[in-house]
mmCIF file of C-alpha atoms in Angstrom:
data_model
loop_
_atom_site.group_PDB
_atom_site.id
_atom_site.type_symbol
_atom_site.label_atom_id
_atom_site.label_comp_id
_atom_site.label_asym_id
_atom_site.label_seq_id
_atom_site.Cartn_x
_atom_site.Cartn_y
_atom_site.Cartn_z
ATOM 1 C CA MET O 1 -13.670 -4.682 6.598
ATOM 2 C CA SER O 2 -11.141 -7.267 5.377
ATOM 3 C CA SER O 3 -7.422 -6.700 5.710
ATOM 4 C CA SER O 4 -7.094 -6.298 1.938
ATOM 5 C CA SER O 5 -9.708 -3.569 1.705
ATOM 6 C CA SER O 6 -8.451 -1.816 4.828
ATOM 7 C CA LEU O 7 -4.818 -1.711 3.698
ATOM 8 C CA PHE O 8 -5.030 1.781 2.264
ATOM 9 C CA HIS O 9 -8.448 2.872 3.535
ATOM 10 C CA CYS O 10 -7.091 6.061 5.076
ATOM 11 C CA GLU O 11 -3.956 6.470 3.001
ATOM 12 C CA ASN O 12 -3.523 9.346 0.596
ATOM 13 C CA CYS O 13 -1.010 9.534 -2.224
ATOM 14 C CA PRO O 14 2.082 11.386 -0.939
ATOM 15 C CA ILE O 15 2.350 13.221 -4.259
ATOM 16 C CA CYS O 16 -1.174 14.491 -4.931
ATOM 17 C CA GLY O 17 -3.316 13.387 -1.992
ATOM 18 C CA ASP O 18 -5.635 11.163 -4.059
ATOM 19 C CA LYS O 19 -6.662 7.679 -2.903
ATOM 20 C CA VAL O 20 -3.809 5.155 -2.806
ATOM 21 C CA SER O 21 -4.280 2.119 -5.047
ATOM 22 C CA GLY O 22 -1.175 0.131 -4.108
ATOM 23 C CA TYR O 23 2.608 0.156 -3.928
ATOM 24 C CA HIS O 24 4.187 1.566 -7.066
ATOM 25 C CA TYR O 25 7.868 2.379 -7.564
ATOM 26 C CA GLY O 26 8.575 1.876 -3.885
ATOM 27 C CA LEU O 27 5.687 3.859 -2.377
ATOM 28 C CA PRO O 28 1.955 3.619 -1.855
ATOM 29 C CA THR O 29 0.598 5.944 -4.582
ATOM 30 C CA CYS O 30 -2.510 6.568 -6.644
ATOM 31 C CA GLU O 31 -2.968 5.237 -10.177
ATOM 32 C CA SER O 32 -2.526 8.695 -11.690
ATOM 33 C CA CYS O 33 0.862 9.369 -10.118
ATOM 34 C CA LYS O 34 1.988 5.812 -10.853
ATOM 35 C CA GLY O 35 1.215 6.289 -14.548
ATOM 36 C CA PHE O 36 2.734 9.770 -14.653
ATOM 37 C CA PHE O 37 5.982 8.548 -13.086
ATOM 38 C CA LYS O 38 6.138 5.531 -15.401
ATOM 39 C CA ARG O 39 5.593 7.612 -18.565
ATOM 40 C CA THR O 40 8.120 10.208 -17.456
ATOM 41 C CA VAL O 41 10.836 7.636 -16.813
ATOM 42 C CA GLN O 42 10.127 5.369 -19.793
ATOM 43 C CA ASN O 43 9.958 8.256 -22.262
ATOM 44 C CA LYS O 44 12.875 10.108 -20.615
ATOM 45 C CA LYS O 45 10.799 13.261 -20.480
ATOM 46 C CA GLU O 46 12.311 16.532 -19.349
ATOM 47 C CA TYR O 47 10.031 19.144 -17.848
ATOM 48 C CA HIS O 48 10.397 22.822 -17.007
ATOM 49 C CA CYS O 49 8.517 24.947 -14.490
ATOM 50 C CA ASN O 50 7.334 28.472 -15.233
ATOM 51 C CA GLU O 51 6.847 29.250 -11.527
ATOM 52 C CA GLN O 52 10.348 28.720 -10.076
ATOM 53 C CA GLY O 53 9.507 25.176 -8.943
ATOM 54 C CA ASN O 54 6.897 26.233 -6.394
ATOM 55 C CA CYS O 55 3.699 24.886 -7.953
ATOM 56 C CA VAL O 56 0.919 23.287 -5.942
ATOM 57 C CA VAL O 57 0.717 19.562 -6.614
ATOM 58 C CA ASP O 58 -2.566 18.170 -5.347
ATOM 59 C CA ARG O 59 -5.421 16.130 -6.758
ATOM 60 C CA LEU O 60 -7.000 19.152 -8.425
ATOM 61 C CA HIS O 61 -3.786 20.730 -9.739
ATOM 62 C CA ARG O 62 -1.514 17.746 -10.412
ATOM 63 C CA LYS O 63 -1.674 18.194 -14.203
ATOM 64 C CA ARG O 64 -0.711 21.883 -14.208
ATOM 65 C CA CYS O 65 3.040 21.491 -13.802
ATOM 66 C CA ALA O 66 4.726 18.235 -14.757
ATOM 67 C CA TYR O 67 8.097 19.491 -13.533
ATOM 68 C CA CYS O 68 6.898 20.106 -9.972
ATOM 69 C CA ARG O 69 4.927 16.867 -9.958
ATOM 70 C CA PHE O 70 7.933 14.819 -11.033
ATOM 71 C CA GLN O 71 10.159 16.588 -8.502
ATOM 72 C CA LYS O 72 7.650 15.752 -5.778
ATOM 73 C CA CYS O 73 7.663 12.103 -6.919
ATOM 74 C CA LEU O 74 11.433 12.041 -6.441
ATOM 75 C CA ILE O 75 11.384 13.976 -3.154
ATOM 76 C CA VAL O 76 8.900 11.609 -1.515
ATOM 77 C CA GLY O 77 10.952 8.600 -2.633
ATOM 78 C CA MET O 78 9.558 7.118 -5.846
ATOM 79 C CA ARG O 79 12.322 5.214 -7.581
ATOM 80 C CA VAL O 80 12.743 3.516 -10.930
ATOM 81 C CA GLU O 81 14.101 0.342 -9.385
ATOM 82 C CA GLY O 82 10.984 0.116 -7.218
ATOM 83 C CA GLU O 83 9.052 -1.943 -9.767
ATOM 84 C CA SER O 84 11.794 -4.440 -10.463
ATOM 85 C CA SER O 85 12.877 -4.994 -6.867
ATOM 86 C CA LEU O 86 9.417 -4.851 -5.305
ATOM 87 C CA CYS O 87 6.364 -6.640 -6.585
ATOM 88 C CA PHE O 88 3.132 -4.779 -7.233
ATOM 89 C CA VAL O 89 0.985 -4.861 -4.136
ATOM 90 C CA SER O 90 -2.569 -3.819 -4.825
ATOM 91 C CA VAL O 91 -5.365 -3.314 -2.355
ATOM 92 C CA THR O 92 -7.075 -6.511 -3.509
ATOM 93 C CA ASP O 93 -3.911 -8.640 -3.509
ATOM 94 C CA PHE O 94 -2.531 -7.701 -0.097
ATOM 95 C CA CYS O 95 -2.994 -10.286 2.627
ATOM 96 C CA SER O 96 -1.011 -9.024 5.597
ATOM 97 C CA GLU O 97 -1.401 -6.421 8.322
ATOM 98 C CA PRO O 98 -2.763 -2.983 7.360
ATOM 99 C CA PHE O 99 -0.191 -0.391 6.301
ATOM 100 C CA ARG O 100 0.651 2.051 9.092
#
């Protein structure tokens, strides 16, 4: 396995647990959470939770509560300035040591 394909081979998205596709907004995340975070920030969306902010956010349930998903994005460290201060690093573009 090359270093580029092994970069995220055992990494799961810290938000939903899906397969990581690269660094997005300061963290290694999946494409789905990257897009969700981007749309939320760009469109200045405000969400509300009907379950007191205790919803399960995983690969199977990530679309059920946008509020809890966005809160989890923030809690694990996604940040708006992540894209402007850090370049996109995808699995195919990375050419350094595997992420640990």
